[in-house]
Short mmCIF file of C-alpha atoms (C1' of nucleotides) in Angstrom, two decimals:
data_model
loop_
_atom_site.label_atom_id
_atom_site.label_comp_id
_atom_site.label_asym_id
_atom_site.label_seq_id
_atom_site.Cartn_x
_atom_site.Cartn_y
_atom_site.Cartn_z
CA MET A 1 -6.02 33.05 37.70
CA SER A 2 -5.69 36.67 36.68
CA ALA A 3 -3.60 37.77 33.72
CA ARG A 4 -1.31 39.78 35.94
CA ASN A 5 -0.81 36.81 38.20
CA GLN A 6 0.01 34.62 35.19
CA GLU A 7 2.83 36.97 34.10
CA GLU A 8 4.24 36.90 37.60
CA ILE A 9 4.12 33.14 37.73
CA ILE A 10 5.88 32.88 34.37
CA LYS A 11 8.58 35.14 35.71
CA GLU A 12 8.96 33.02 38.79
CA VAL A 13 9.05 29.75 37.04
CA LYS A 14 11.67 31.01 34.63
CA GLU A 15 13.87 31.92 37.55
CA ILE A 16 13.34 28.58 39.18
CA PHE A 17 14.17 26.83 35.90
CA ALA A 18 17.29 28.98 35.46
CA ARG A 19 18.54 28.05 38.93
CA HIS A 20 17.80 24.38 38.18
CA LEU A 21 19.78 24.58 34.94
CA GLU A 22 22.64 26.27 36.66
CA ARG A 23 22.71 23.77 39.47
CA ASN A 24 22.96 20.98 36.98
CA ASN A 25 25.39 22.63 34.55
CA CYS A 26 22.86 22.80 31.74
CA ARG A 27 22.80 25.68 29.34
CA LYS A 28 20.10 28.28 29.40
CA THR A 29 18.95 28.09 25.84
CA PRO A 30 16.09 30.19 24.42
CA GLU A 31 14.28 27.01 23.33
CA ARG A 32 14.04 25.76 26.89
CA PHE A 33 12.54 28.96 28.19
CA ALA A 34 10.17 29.30 25.22
CA ILE A 35 8.82 25.86 25.93
CA LEU A 36 8.44 26.60 29.63
CA GLU A 37 6.55 29.80 28.78
CA GLU A 38 4.31 28.02 26.33
CA ILE A 39 3.39 25.50 28.93
CA TYR A 40 2.55 28.11 31.56
CA ARG A 41 0.32 30.00 29.15
CA ARG A 42 -1.81 26.87 28.59
CA ASP A 43 -4.39 25.77 31.14
CA ASP A 44 -4.96 22.21 30.20
CA HIS A 45 -3.42 18.82 30.22
CA PHE A 46 -1.41 18.22 27.09
CA ASP A 47 0.82 15.66 25.39
CA ALA A 48 4.19 16.29 23.89
CA GLU A 49 3.01 16.35 20.33
CA SER A 50 0.27 18.92 20.94
CA LEU A 51 2.80 21.17 22.71
CA TYR A 52 5.08 20.77 19.67
CA ILE A 53 2.28 21.78 17.34
CA HIS A 54 1.22 24.63 19.63
CA MET A 55 4.73 26.06 19.58
CA LYS A 56 4.78 25.89 15.85
CA ASN A 57 1.46 27.71 15.60
CA HIS A 58 2.89 30.41 17.82
CA ASN A 59 5.69 30.85 15.41
CA TYR A 60 8.30 29.26 17.56
CA ARG A 61 9.82 26.29 15.87
CA VAL A 62 11.50 23.73 18.01
CA SER A 63 12.14 20.11 17.29
CA ARG A 64 10.32 17.24 18.98
CA ALA A 65 13.64 16.14 20.44
CA THR A 66 13.92 19.48 22.28
CA VAL A 67 10.38 19.34 23.45
CA TYR A 68 10.88 15.93 25.01
CA ASN A 69 14.25 16.89 26.44
CA THR A 70 12.89 20.07 28.00
CA LEU A 71 9.79 18.32 29.35
CA GLU A 72 12.01 15.88 31.17
CA LEU A 73 14.05 18.75 32.63
CA LEU A 74 10.92 20.51 33.78
CA VAL A 75 9.56 17.39 35.36
CA ASN A 76 12.81 16.93 37.18
CA CYS A 77 12.58 20.31 38.82
CA ASP A 78 8.86 19.97 39.62
CA LEU A 79 7.66 22.69 37.33
CA VAL A 80 5.67 20.18 35.24
CA LYS A 81 3.88 16.98 36.16
CA LYS A 82 3.72 13.97 33.96
CA HIS A 83 0.66 11.68 33.96
CA GLN A 84 -0.57 8.61 32.23
CA PHE A 85 -4.33 8.44 32.13
CA GLY A 86 -4.65 4.87 31.17
CA LYS A 87 -3.31 5.34 27.63
CA ASN A 88 0.14 4.87 26.24
CA LEU A 89 0.50 8.56 25.97
CA ALA A 90 2.13 10.82 28.48
CA GLN A 91 0.11 13.84 29.49
CA TYR A 92 1.67 16.85 31.15
CA GLU A 93 0.51 19.83 33.14
CA LYS A 94 2.17 22.76 34.77
CA SER A 95 2.41 22.42 38.53
CA TYR A 96 4.03 25.55 40.07
CA GLY A 97 1.65 27.54 42.16
CA PHE A 98 -1.06 24.87 42.06
CA LYS A 99 -2.19 22.69 44.85
CA GLN A 100 -1.31 19.05 44.57
CA HIS A 101 -4.30 17.18 43.20
CA ASP A 102 -5.45 13.98 41.73
CA HIS A 103 -7.58 13.14 38.69
CA LEU A 104 -10.98 11.81 37.81
CA ILE A 105 -11.24 10.68 34.17
CA CYS A 106 -14.40 10.06 32.20
CA LEU A 107 -14.00 6.88 30.18
CA ASP A 108 -16.64 8.07 27.72
CA CYS A 109 -15.57 11.59 26.83
CA GLY A 110 -12.05 11.71 28.25
CA GLU A 111 -12.88 14.75 30.40
CA VAL A 112 -10.38 15.16 33.26
CA LEU A 113 -11.49 16.64 36.59
CA GLU A 114 -9.24 17.38 39.52
CA PHE A 115 -9.71 16.84 43.21
CA CYS A 116 -7.81 17.02 46.48
CA ASP A 117 -8.10 14.72 49.37
CA PRO A 118 -5.85 14.76 52.45
CA ARG A 119 -6.26 11.07 52.98
CA ILE A 120 -3.87 10.38 50.18
CA GLN A 121 -1.09 11.96 52.15
CA GLN A 122 -1.90 9.86 55.10
CA ILE A 123 -1.86 6.71 53.00
CA LYS A 124 1.52 7.69 51.58
CA ASP A 125 3.05 8.25 54.94
CA MET A 126 1.60 5.18 56.48
CA MET A 127 2.48 2.82 53.62
CA GLY A 128 5.95 4.27 53.28
CA GLY A 129 6.59 3.52 56.93
CA LEU A 130 4.98 0.12 56.86
CA LEU A 131 6.75 -1.12 53.76
CA GLY A 132 10.12 0.57 54.26
CA PHE A 133 9.79 2.97 51.40
CA GLU A 134 10.68 6.58 50.99
CA VAL A 135 7.65 7.61 48.95
CA THR A 136 8.52 10.54 46.69
CA HIS A 137 5.30 10.92 44.71
CA HIS A 138 2.20 9.21 43.66
CA SER A 139 -0.45 8.91 41.02
CA LEU A 140 -4.10 8.47 41.84
CA ASN A 141 -6.65 8.30 38.98
CA LEU A 142 -10.26 7.54 39.36
CA TYR A 143 -12.01 6.35 36.21
CA GLY A 144 -15.70 6.35 35.53
CA ARG A 145 -18.51 8.09 33.73
CA CYS A 146 -19.52 11.64 34.10
CA ARG A 147 -23.15 12.67 33.87
CA ARG A 148 -22.89 15.69 31.55
CA ALA A 149 -25.51 15.95 28.88
CA GLU A 150 -22.82 16.32 26.25
CA CYS A 151 -21.02 13.22 27.28
CA PRO A 152 -21.43 10.32 24.81
CA ASN A 153 -22.54 8.18 27.68
CA ARG A 154 -24.41 5.76 25.53
CA THR A 155 -22.41 2.67 26.44
CA PRO A 156 -24.59 1.25 29.24
CA GLU A 157 -22.45 -1.39 30.86
CA PRO A 158 -19.08 -2.07 29.27
CA ALA A 159 -18.35 -4.97 31.61
CA ALA A 160 -19.64 -7.34 28.94
CA SER A 161 -19.46 -5.47 25.69
CA SER A 162 -17.75 -6.70 22.60
CA GLU A 163 -14.81 -4.23 22.59
CA MET A 164 -13.99 -4.61 18.92
CA ASN A 165 -17.10 -2.82 17.85
CA ASP A 166 -15.17 0.33 17.36
CA GLU A 167 -16.73 3.69 18.00
CA MET B 1 -1.52 -20.13 47.66
CA SER B 2 -1.44 -23.90 47.58
CA ALA B 3 -0.98 -25.91 44.38
CA ARG B 4 -4.32 -27.55 44.85
CA ASN B 5 -5.97 -24.24 45.25
CA GLN B 6 -4.27 -22.97 42.08
CA GLU B 7 -5.77 -25.75 40.04
CA GLU B 8 -9.17 -24.97 41.44
CA ILE B 9 -8.79 -21.35 40.67
CA ILE B 10 -7.68 -22.15 37.11
CA LYS B 11 -10.77 -24.24 36.70
CA GLU B 12 -13.02 -21.53 37.99
CA VAL B 13 -11.55 -18.76 35.92
CA LYS B 14 -11.89 -20.88 32.76
CA GLU B 15 -15.53 -21.32 33.50
CA ILE B 16 -16.00 -17.59 34.10
CA PHE B 17 -14.16 -16.85 30.87
CA ALA B 18 -16.25 -19.36 28.98
CA ARG B 19 -19.43 -17.78 30.22
CA HIS B 20 -18.06 -14.29 29.25
CA LEU B 21 -17.30 -15.55 25.77
CA GLU B 22 -20.66 -17.08 25.32
CA ARG B 23 -22.45 -14.02 26.59
CA ASN B 24 -20.60 -11.97 23.96
CA ASN B 25 -20.84 -14.40 21.16
CA CYS B 26 -17.15 -14.92 21.01
CA ARG B 27 -15.64 -18.29 20.15
CA LYS B 28 -14.03 -20.51 22.78
CA THR B 29 -10.69 -21.08 21.06
CA PRO B 30 -7.92 -23.14 22.64
CA GLU B 31 -5.55 -20.17 22.31
CA ARG B 32 -7.75 -18.03 24.54
CA PHE B 33 -7.86 -20.63 27.29
CA ALA B 34 -4.18 -21.40 26.96
CA ILE B 35 -3.34 -17.72 27.50
CA LEU B 36 -5.69 -17.51 30.50
CA GLU B 37 -4.06 -20.56 32.02
CA GLU B 38 -0.55 -19.27 31.45
CA ILE B 39 -1.46 -16.02 33.23
CA TYR B 40 -2.94 -17.85 36.19
CA ARG B 41 0.16 -19.99 36.55
CA ARG B 42 2.30 -16.91 36.89
CA ASP B 43 2.56 -14.98 40.10
CA ASP B 44 3.96 -11.66 38.98
CA HIS B 45 3.20 -8.59 37.06
CA PHE B 46 3.99 -9.00 33.37
CA ASP B 47 3.78 -7.22 30.10
CA ALA B 48 2.26 -8.53 26.86
CA GLU B 49 5.61 -9.31 25.27
CA SER B 50 6.86 -11.29 28.19
CA LEU B 51 3.68 -13.30 28.20
CA TYR B 52 4.10 -14.00 24.52
CA ILE B 53 7.67 -15.15 25.10
CA HIS B 54 6.60 -17.21 28.09
CA MET B 55 4.04 -19.02 26.00
CA LYS B 56 6.54 -19.79 23.42
CA ASN B 57 8.94 -21.24 25.96
CA HIS B 58 6.11 -23.41 27.28
CA ASN B 59 5.71 -24.84 23.72
CA TYR B 60 2.51 -23.03 23.03
CA ARG B 61 2.86 -20.75 20.09
CA VAL B 62 0.46 -17.92 19.76
CA SER B 63 0.79 -14.68 17.93
CA ARG B 64 1.19 -11.36 19.56
CA ALA B 65 -2.09 -10.26 18.02
CA THR B 66 -3.91 -13.02 19.83
CA VAL B 67 -2.16 -12.24 23.11
CA TYR B 68 -3.26 -8.68 22.93
CA ASN B 69 -6.75 -9.59 21.86
CA THR B 70 -7.14 -12.11 24.63
CA LEU B 71 -5.74 -9.75 27.28
CA GLU B 72 -8.31 -7.25 26.35
CA LEU B 73 -11.07 -9.85 26.72
CA LEU B 74 -9.77 -10.84 30.12
CA VAL B 75 -9.57 -7.31 31.29
CA ASN B 76 -13.20 -6.81 30.20
CA CYS B 77 -14.41 -9.67 32.32
CA ASP B 78 -12.26 -8.71 35.30
CA LEU B 79 -10.04 -11.74 35.31
CA VAL B 80 -7.00 -9.62 34.59
CA LYS B 81 -6.03 -6.12 35.68
CA LYS B 82 -4.12 -3.73 33.54
CA HIS B 83 -1.68 -1.17 34.96
CA GLN B 84 0.73 1.49 33.83
CA PHE B 85 3.55 1.92 36.34
CA GLY B 86 4.82 5.19 34.92
CA LYS B 87 6.25 3.74 31.75
CA ASN B 88 4.82 3.47 28.27
CA LEU B 89 4.30 -0.25 28.86
CA ALA B 90 1.13 -1.90 30.01
CA GLN B 91 1.58 -4.31 32.85
CA TYR B 92 -0.97 -7.02 33.70
CA GLU B 93 -1.79 -9.25 36.60
CA LYS B 94 -4.38 -11.85 37.34
CA SER B 95 -7.14 -10.62 39.63
CA TYR B 96 -9.63 -13.40 40.31
CA GLY B 97 -9.55 -14.51 43.96
CA PHE B 98 -7.24 -11.75 45.04
CA LYS B 99 -8.11 -8.79 47.16
CA GLN B 100 -8.23 -5.49 45.49
CA HIS B 101 -4.93 -3.72 46.08
CA ASP B 102 -2.74 -0.82 45.06
CA HIS B 103 0.91 -0.56 44.23
CA LEU B 104 4.15 0.87 45.57
CA ILE B 105 6.93 0.97 43.00
CA CYS B 106 10.61 1.40 43.61
CA LEU B 107 12.11 3.89 41.18
CA ASP B 108 15.50 2.40 41.51
CA CYS B 109 14.95 -1.32 41.13
CA GLY B 110 11.46 -1.44 39.74
CA GLU B 111 10.22 -3.70 42.53
CA VAL B 112 6.46 -3.62 42.89
CA LEU B 113 4.82 -4.04 46.34
CA GLU B 114 1.10 -4.29 46.97
CA PHE B 115 -0.94 -2.78 49.71
CA CYS B 116 -4.58 -2.28 50.69
CA ASP B 117 -6.12 0.70 52.32
CA PRO B 118 -9.83 1.16 52.89
CA ARG B 119 -9.50 4.91 52.60
CA ILE B 120 -9.25 4.65 48.84
CA GLN B 121 -12.80 3.30 48.69
CA GLN B 122 -14.00 6.21 50.82
CA ILE B 123 -12.26 8.63 48.50
CA LYS B 124 -13.85 7.00 45.43
CA ASP B 125 -17.32 7.13 46.94
CA MET B 126 -16.97 10.67 48.15
CA MET B 127 -15.46 12.09 44.90
CA GLY B 128 -17.87 10.27 42.72
CA GLY B 129 -20.76 11.88 44.59
CA LEU B 130 -19.19 15.23 44.82
CA LEU B 131 -18.23 15.49 41.10
CA GLY B 132 -21.17 13.63 39.64
CA PHE B 133 -19.28 10.65 38.46
CA GLU B 134 -19.97 7.00 38.55
CA VAL B 135 -16.55 5.75 39.48
CA THR B 136 -15.88 2.26 38.11
CA HIS B 137 -12.28 1.72 39.00
CA HIS B 138 -9.09 3.46 39.97
CA SER B 139 -5.37 3.31 39.91
CA LEU B 140 -3.22 4.38 42.78
CA ASN B 141 0.55 4.04 42.55
CA LEU B 142 3.04 5.27 45.12
CA TYR B 143 6.56 5.81 43.80
CA GLY B 144 9.67 5.95 45.84
CA ARG B 145 12.75 4.16 46.99
CA CYS B 146 12.93 0.86 48.79
CA ARG B 147 15.59 0.26 51.35
CA ARG B 148 16.63 -3.23 50.39
CA ALA B 149 20.35 -3.96 50.37
CA GLU B 150 20.12 -5.31 46.85
CA CYS B 151 18.42 -2.23 45.53
CA PRO B 152 20.75 -0.20 43.29
CA ASN B 153 19.73 2.91 45.20
CA ARG B 154 22.19 5.22 43.70
CA THR B 155 21.83 4.73 39.99
CA PRO B 156 21.85 8.16 38.58
CA GLU B 157 19.52 7.96 35.63
CA PRO B 158 20.94 8.99 32.27
CA ALA B 159 19.12 11.34 30.00
CA ALA B 160 19.28 15.08 30.32
CA SER B 161 21.61 14.87 33.28
CA SER B 162 20.23 16.12 36.52
CA GLU B 163 17.28 14.71 38.23
CA MET B 164 17.56 13.32 41.68
CA ASN B 165 20.54 15.39 42.63
CA ASP B 166 18.84 16.60 45.64
CA GLU B 167 15.34 17.18 46.99
"C1'" DT C 1 -20.68 -24.20 5.77
"C1'" DT C 2 -20.15 -19.66 7.54
"C1'" DG C 3 -17.92 -16.21 9.59
"C1'" DT C 4 -15.02 -15.33 13.45
"C1'" DG C 5 -10.24 -15.95 15.19
"C1'" DT C 6 -5.50 -16.75 14.25
"C1'" DG C 7 -0.78 -16.00 12.54
"C1'" DC C 8 2.24 -13.20 10.32
"C1'" DA C 9 4.09 -9.16 9.02
"C1'" DA C 10 3.60 -4.61 8.09
"C1'" DA C 11 1.92 -0.19 9.85
"C1'" DA C 12 0.91 3.06 13.34
"C1'" DG C 13 1.93 5.98 17.22
"C1'" DC C 14 4.84 7.76 20.81
"C1'" DT C 15 9.49 8.47 22.22
"C1'" DT C 16 14.51 8.17 21.81
"C1'" DT C 17 18.79 8.34 19.39
"C1'" DG C 18 22.69 9.57 16.01
"C1'" DC C 19 24.89 12.82 13.66
"C1'" DA C 20 26.02 17.20 11.72
"C1'" DT C 21 25.54 21.91 12.77
"C1'" DG C 22 24.79 25.88 15.75
"C1'" DT C 23 25.37 28.31 20.23
"C1'" DT C 24 26.31 28.98 25.08
"C1'" DG C 25 29.57 29.91 28.58
"C1'" DC D 1 36.94 27.54 21.61
"C1'" DA D 2 35.14 23.50 23.54
"C1'" DA D 3 31.14 21.43 25.04
"C1'" DC D 4 26.65 20.90 24.95
"C1'" DA D 5 21.98 21.63 22.76
"C1'" DT D 6 19.40 21.72 18.67
"C1'" DG D 7 17.07 20.02 14.38
"C1'" DC D 8 16.15 16.45 11.54
"C1'" DA D 9 15.25 12.04 10.40
"C1'" DA D 10 15.79 7.44 11.35
"C1'" DA D 11 15.38 3.81 14.64
"C1'" DG D 12 13.11 1.70 18.73
"C1'" DC D 13 9.31 -0.18 21.19
"C1'" DT D 14 4.73 -1.35 22.17
"C1'" DT D 15 0.40 -1.99 20.17
"C1'" DT D 16 -2.82 -2.23 16.22
"C1'" DT D 17 -4.28 -3.58 11.67
"C1'" DG D 18 -4.85 -6.10 7.12
"C1'" DC D 19 -5.17 -10.25 4.88
"C1'" DA D 20 -5.25 -15.13 3.85
"C1'" DC D 21 -6.06 -19.25 5.99
"C1'" DA D 22 -7.94 -22.19 9.77
"C1'" DC D 23 -11.37 -23.78 12.62
"C1'" DA D 24 -15.41 -23.30 16.11
"C1'" DA D 25 -20.26 -23.55 15.92
#
DNA sequence: TTGTGTGCAAAAGCTTTGCATGTTG
DNA sequence: CAACATGCAAAGCTTTTGCACACAA
């Protein structure tokens, strides 16, 4: 994504967020927009704490409470997606202007790849109808091992490994 | 599943677990087998704490530490599956003798339904090949609203006000 | 007997909450 | 000016860890 395009996107998402806040009688505070902007200048998956630290390093001090509060607002208006990649730690990513996608996670190095497959949509539609659900969203994660040279792929077959042997 | 069949299954999974423990030079303690049995007498998804309480109520006192330790062992030998249904709370379910399946979760009442779809396997195979991954397992959750009469389908969630106001 | 597993409780890690203060509308 | 949002720190929850004792092998 080009730099120019990024600025445009940031402008757009700010407008979308502003409308969302208005519609819900929430205040348009500078903190909320600063957090949104920070998120849209990043390109990775991140957790709340790293966003908090990141803001600090960029000389914008907000509290953790505000970070969590704002993340929830952003998730509610679909500007940010929230994931759990198998850990007890929420991961977030910006979502406006990006194609819906799912994730492939390397169990060894934690690398996260993205992919799209139209069959997911078919499954959602079919199962929603079959089971009497209105499916609003989904989460599909594939877990496995990547084959990159840098990946600490040592663990041969974890199926029967003593898991307490730290690492 | 018939009662007779359940007893057979419990016998089988204990044998499988015993072999797994031997293979990994772990001790065959009564606590470990008691936890396994307790899990296989349940029919639902459960979290570690509720299993711990459940054991207590059945007059078998184990510590939380042992519950977590044993759950991990059971997950490692594929007798138990671990899930995260969008919350910061691991949910578990027995898996031996059951068909692989995915989940549909009601955002309003928390009900969890199960479904199978062969297309998931196709996606795993395809994406693994395409992205150079050896995919070992996956997690697919569909989220939405069920249409049961008992479902509290209009609970506006608290928090930062504003979420499912429209869409 | 040896060393792993257990129980207990404290600690750790992520997230939420309470309260006083500041700011938006 | 009245609410609502923020910052801070404390509390909440789930999970992990440390340590002394118990017990499987």
